[in-house]
Short mmCIF file of C-alpha atoms and ligand atoms in Angstrom, two decimals:
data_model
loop_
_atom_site.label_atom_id
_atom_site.label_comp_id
_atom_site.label_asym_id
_atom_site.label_seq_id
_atom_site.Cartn_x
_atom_site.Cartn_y
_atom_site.Cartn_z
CA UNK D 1 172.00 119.12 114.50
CA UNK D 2 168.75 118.65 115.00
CA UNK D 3 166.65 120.54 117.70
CA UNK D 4 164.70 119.01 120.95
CA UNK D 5 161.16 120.53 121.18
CA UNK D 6 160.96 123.38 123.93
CA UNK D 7 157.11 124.46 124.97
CA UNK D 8 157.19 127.79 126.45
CA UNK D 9 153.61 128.89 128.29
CA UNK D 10 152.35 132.24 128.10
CA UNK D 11 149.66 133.72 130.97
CA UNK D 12 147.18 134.91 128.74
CA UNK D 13 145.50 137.93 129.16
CA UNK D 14 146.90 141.70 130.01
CA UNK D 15 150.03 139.87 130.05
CA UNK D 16 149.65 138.32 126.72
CA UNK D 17 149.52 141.67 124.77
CA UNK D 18 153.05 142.81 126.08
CA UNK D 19 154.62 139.28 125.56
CA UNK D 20 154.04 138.91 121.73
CA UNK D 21 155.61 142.02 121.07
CA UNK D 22 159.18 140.86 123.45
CA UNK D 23 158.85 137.61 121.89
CA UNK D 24 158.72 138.95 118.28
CA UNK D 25 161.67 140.96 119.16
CA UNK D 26 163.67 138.23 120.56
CA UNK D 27 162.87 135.95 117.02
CA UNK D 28 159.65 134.12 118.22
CA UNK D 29 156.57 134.71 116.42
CA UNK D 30 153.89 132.48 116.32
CA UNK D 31 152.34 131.09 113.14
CA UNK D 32 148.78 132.30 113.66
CA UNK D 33 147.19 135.57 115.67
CA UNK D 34 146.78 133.82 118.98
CA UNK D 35 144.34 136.63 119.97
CA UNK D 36 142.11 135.73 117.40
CA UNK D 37 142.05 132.19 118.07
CA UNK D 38 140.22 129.64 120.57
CA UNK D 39 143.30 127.51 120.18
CA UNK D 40 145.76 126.54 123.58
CA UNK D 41 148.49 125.08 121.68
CA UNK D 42 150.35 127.43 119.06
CA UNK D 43 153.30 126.44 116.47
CA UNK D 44 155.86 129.37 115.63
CA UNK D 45 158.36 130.18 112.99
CA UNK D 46 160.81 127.42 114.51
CA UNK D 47 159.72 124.18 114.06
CA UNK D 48 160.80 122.68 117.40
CA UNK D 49 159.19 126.01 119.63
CA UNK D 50 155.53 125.59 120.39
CA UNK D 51 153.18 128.23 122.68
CA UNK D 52 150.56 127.30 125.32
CA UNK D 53 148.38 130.13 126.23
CA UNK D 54 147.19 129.44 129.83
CA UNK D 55 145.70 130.91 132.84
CA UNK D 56 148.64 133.18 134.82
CA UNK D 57 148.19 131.23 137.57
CA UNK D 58 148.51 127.67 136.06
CA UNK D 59 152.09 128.94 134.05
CA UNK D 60 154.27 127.85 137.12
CA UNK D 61 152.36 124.69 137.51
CA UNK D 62 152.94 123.58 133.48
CA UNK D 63 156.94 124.38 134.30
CA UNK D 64 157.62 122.56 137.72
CA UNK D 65 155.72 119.82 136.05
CA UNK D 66 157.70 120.17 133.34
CA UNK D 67 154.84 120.13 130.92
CA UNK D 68 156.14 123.10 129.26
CA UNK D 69 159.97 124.09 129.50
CA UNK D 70 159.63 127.93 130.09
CA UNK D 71 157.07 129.91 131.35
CA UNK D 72 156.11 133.67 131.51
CA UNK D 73 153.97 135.10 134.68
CA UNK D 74 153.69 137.73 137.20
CA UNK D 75 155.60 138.11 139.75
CA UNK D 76 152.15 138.13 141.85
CA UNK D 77 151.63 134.78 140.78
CA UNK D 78 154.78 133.40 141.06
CA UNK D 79 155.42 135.05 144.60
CA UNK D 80 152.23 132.89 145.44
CA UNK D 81 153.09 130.04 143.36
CA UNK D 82 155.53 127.01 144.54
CA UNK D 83 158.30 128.06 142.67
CA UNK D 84 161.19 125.40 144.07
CA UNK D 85 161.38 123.41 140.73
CA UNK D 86 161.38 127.02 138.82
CA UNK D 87 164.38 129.30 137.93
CA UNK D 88 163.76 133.24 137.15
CA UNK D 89 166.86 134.25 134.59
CA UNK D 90 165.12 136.96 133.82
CA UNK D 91 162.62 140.08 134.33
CA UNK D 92 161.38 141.05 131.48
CA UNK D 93 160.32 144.45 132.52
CA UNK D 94 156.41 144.16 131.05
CA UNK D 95 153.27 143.95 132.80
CA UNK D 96 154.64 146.33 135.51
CA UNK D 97 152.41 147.06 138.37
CA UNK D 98 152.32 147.26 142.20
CA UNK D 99 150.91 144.73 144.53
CA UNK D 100 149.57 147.15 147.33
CA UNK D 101 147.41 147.37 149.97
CA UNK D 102 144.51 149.04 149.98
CA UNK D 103 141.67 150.22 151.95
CA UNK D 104 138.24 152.65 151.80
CA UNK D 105 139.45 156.49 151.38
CA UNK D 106 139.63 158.23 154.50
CA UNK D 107 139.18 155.13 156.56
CA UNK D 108 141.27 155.53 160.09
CA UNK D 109 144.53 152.91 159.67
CA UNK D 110 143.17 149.38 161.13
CA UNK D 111 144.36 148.40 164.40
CA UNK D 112 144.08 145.23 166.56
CA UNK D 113 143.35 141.95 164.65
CA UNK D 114 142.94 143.22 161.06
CA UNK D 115 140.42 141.51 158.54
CA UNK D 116 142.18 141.62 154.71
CA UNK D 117 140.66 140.11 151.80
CA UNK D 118 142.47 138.96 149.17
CA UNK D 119 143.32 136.33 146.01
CA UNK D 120 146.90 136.65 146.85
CA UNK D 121 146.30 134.24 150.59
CA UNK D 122 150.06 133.07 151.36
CA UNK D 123 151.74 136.74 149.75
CA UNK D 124 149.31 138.87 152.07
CA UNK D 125 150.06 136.29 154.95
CA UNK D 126 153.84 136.62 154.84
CA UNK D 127 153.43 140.45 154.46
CA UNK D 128 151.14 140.80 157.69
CA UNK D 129 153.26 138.50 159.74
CA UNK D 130 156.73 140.66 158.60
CA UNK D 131 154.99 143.42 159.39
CA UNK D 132 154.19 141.83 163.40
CA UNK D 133 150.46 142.78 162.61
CA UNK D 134 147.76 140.36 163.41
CA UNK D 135 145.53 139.44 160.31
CA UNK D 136 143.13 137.25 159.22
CA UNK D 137 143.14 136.69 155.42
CA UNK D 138 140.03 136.03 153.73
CA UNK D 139 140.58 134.76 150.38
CA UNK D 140 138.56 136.14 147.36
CA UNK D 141 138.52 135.23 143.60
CA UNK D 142 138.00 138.69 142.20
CA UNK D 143 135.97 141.74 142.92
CA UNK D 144 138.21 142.57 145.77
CA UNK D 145 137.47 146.58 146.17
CA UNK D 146 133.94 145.07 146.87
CA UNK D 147 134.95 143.56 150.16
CA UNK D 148 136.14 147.18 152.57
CA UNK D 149 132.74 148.31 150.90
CA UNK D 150 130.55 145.78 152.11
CA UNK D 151 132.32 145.68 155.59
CA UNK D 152 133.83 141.90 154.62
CA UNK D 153 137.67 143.55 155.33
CA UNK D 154 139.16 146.36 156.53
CA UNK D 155 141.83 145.87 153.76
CA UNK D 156 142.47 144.71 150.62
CA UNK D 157 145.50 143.32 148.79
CA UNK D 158 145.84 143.62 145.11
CA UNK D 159 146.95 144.63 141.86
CA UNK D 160 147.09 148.16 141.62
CA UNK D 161 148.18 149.78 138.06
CA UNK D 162 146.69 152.97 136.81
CA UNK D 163 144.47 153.06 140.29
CA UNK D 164 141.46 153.57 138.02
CA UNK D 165 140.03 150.51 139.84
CA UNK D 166 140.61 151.42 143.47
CA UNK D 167 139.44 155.03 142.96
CA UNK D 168 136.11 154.23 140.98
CA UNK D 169 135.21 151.95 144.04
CA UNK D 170 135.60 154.69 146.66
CA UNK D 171 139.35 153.22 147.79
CA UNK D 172 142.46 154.37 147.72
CA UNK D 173 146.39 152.44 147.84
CA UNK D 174 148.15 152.01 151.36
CA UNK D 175 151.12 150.09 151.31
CA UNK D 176 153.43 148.75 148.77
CA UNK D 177 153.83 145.58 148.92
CA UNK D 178 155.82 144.86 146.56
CA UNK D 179 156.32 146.28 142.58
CA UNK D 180 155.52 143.65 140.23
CA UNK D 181 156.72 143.03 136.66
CA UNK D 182 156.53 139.40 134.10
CA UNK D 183 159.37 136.82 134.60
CA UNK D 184 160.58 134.70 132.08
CA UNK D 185 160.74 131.04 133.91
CA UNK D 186 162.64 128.01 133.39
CA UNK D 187 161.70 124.32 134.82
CA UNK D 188 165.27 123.16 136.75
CA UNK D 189 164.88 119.86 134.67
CA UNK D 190 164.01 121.26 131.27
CA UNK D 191 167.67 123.98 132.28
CA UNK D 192 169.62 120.89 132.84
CA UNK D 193 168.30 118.01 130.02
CA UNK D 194 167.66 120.78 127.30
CA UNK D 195 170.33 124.76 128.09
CA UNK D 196 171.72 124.22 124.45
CA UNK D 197 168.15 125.47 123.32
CA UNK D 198 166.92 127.25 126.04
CA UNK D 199 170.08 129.82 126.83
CA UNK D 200 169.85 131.42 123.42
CA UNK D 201 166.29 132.16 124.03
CA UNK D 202 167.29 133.61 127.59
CA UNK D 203 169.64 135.24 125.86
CA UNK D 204 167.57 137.25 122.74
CA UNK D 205 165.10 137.98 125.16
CA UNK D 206 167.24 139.60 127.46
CA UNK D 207 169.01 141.63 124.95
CA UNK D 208 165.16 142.68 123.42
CA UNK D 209 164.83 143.38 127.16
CA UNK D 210 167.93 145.44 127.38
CA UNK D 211 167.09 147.14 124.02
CA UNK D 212 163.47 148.94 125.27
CA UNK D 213 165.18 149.93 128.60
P1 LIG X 1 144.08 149.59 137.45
O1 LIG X 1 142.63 149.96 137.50
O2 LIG X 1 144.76 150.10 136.21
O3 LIG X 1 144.80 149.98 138.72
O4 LIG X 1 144.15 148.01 137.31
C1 LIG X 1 143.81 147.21 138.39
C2 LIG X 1 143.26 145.85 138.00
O5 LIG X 1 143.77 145.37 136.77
C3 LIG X 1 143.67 144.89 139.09
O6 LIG X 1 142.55 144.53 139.85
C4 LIG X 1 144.25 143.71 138.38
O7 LIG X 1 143.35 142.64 138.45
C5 LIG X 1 144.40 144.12 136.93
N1 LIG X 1 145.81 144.30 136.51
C6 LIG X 1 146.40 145.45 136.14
N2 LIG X 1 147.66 145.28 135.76
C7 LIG X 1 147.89 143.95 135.89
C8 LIG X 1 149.03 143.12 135.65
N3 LIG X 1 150.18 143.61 135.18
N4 LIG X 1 148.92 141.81 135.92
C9 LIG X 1 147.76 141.31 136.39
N5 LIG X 1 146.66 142.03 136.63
C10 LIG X 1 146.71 143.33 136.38
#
């Protein structure tokens, strides 16, 4: 019987170099090094899978759109994303890291109405209003660490792995937000009009998944 095409987007990326390695595992290797290439659009050893190598933040978009059929991304992102048209099957256990806050060493604990910069807006929102503390959010594209250092916040709220990045900026990790790890995603539509092809790739990932653990 023949197959219905299935995209599947890929955050490129830090993300990126874990993914090739699960994917290979689970049977799905594409047909050309994707890190050597300029390329977006990638075929792989079965002729009805195709990769898309995207921004992390633009993976959830491509699924709920239904552009592509499955997705992989952060849990950052997709904790920040819309995610209504997405499912999550699975956690693929890569990428790991913690989303934490963060704030010049030594510097007292903020009090009152607290300034935090961040790219993560509607996560650190949430967070601050769970918490019953008053903040106002200041949104930032990178170069976070830069902000309790130029007296822009009092906090920060990002990506924390190793902590190299934090320390050689003079900061140091707070809170934990909230650990993070990659998520394989699949659009609600593409699960419904195409599962025969999709659940066995749910399925060999998870067991590649189940084999590193
Ligand atoms: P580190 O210095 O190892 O704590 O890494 C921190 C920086 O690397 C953060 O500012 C993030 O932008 C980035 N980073 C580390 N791990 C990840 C990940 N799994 N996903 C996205 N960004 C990450």
């Amino acid at each position: 019987m023949s197959q219905q095409p299935l995209t599947i987007a890929l955050s490129k990326g830090r993300i990126l170099d874990d993914t090739l390695p699960l994917f290979e595992e689970a049977g799905i290797v594409p047909a050309e090094d994707i890190k050597k290439s300029r390329k977006l659009i990638f075929d792989t050893n079965h002729d009805h899978i195709k990769l898309v190598v995207i921004r992390a933040t633009d993976v959830p978009t491509y699924v709920q759109y239904g552009a592509a059929d499955i997705g992989v991304a952060g849990k950052d992102v997709l904790m920040e994303a819309d995610s209504t048209g997405l499912y999550e099957p699975l956690d693929l256990n890569i990428a790991t890291c913690r989303l934490m806050t963060a704030a010049l060493k030594g510097a007292p604990e903020p009090t009152g109405r607290i300034k935090v910069a961040s790219k993560f807006v509607g996560v650190t929102k949430r967070y601050f209003a769970e918490q019953g503390k008053q903040a106002d959010i200041i949104k930032l594209y990178g170069g976070m660490e830069l902000a309790p250092i130029m007296g822009l916040a009092d906090l920060i709220v990002d990506i924390v792995d190793t902590g190299n990045t934090l320390r050689a900026n003079g900061l140091e990790e707070r809170d934990l937000i909230a650990p993070i790890s990659s998520r394989l995603v699949v659009g609600k539509a593409a699960m419904k009009m195409k599962h025969r092809q999709i659940q066995p790739i749910i399925d060999k990932l998870a067991q590649a998944v189940d084999r590193r653990r």
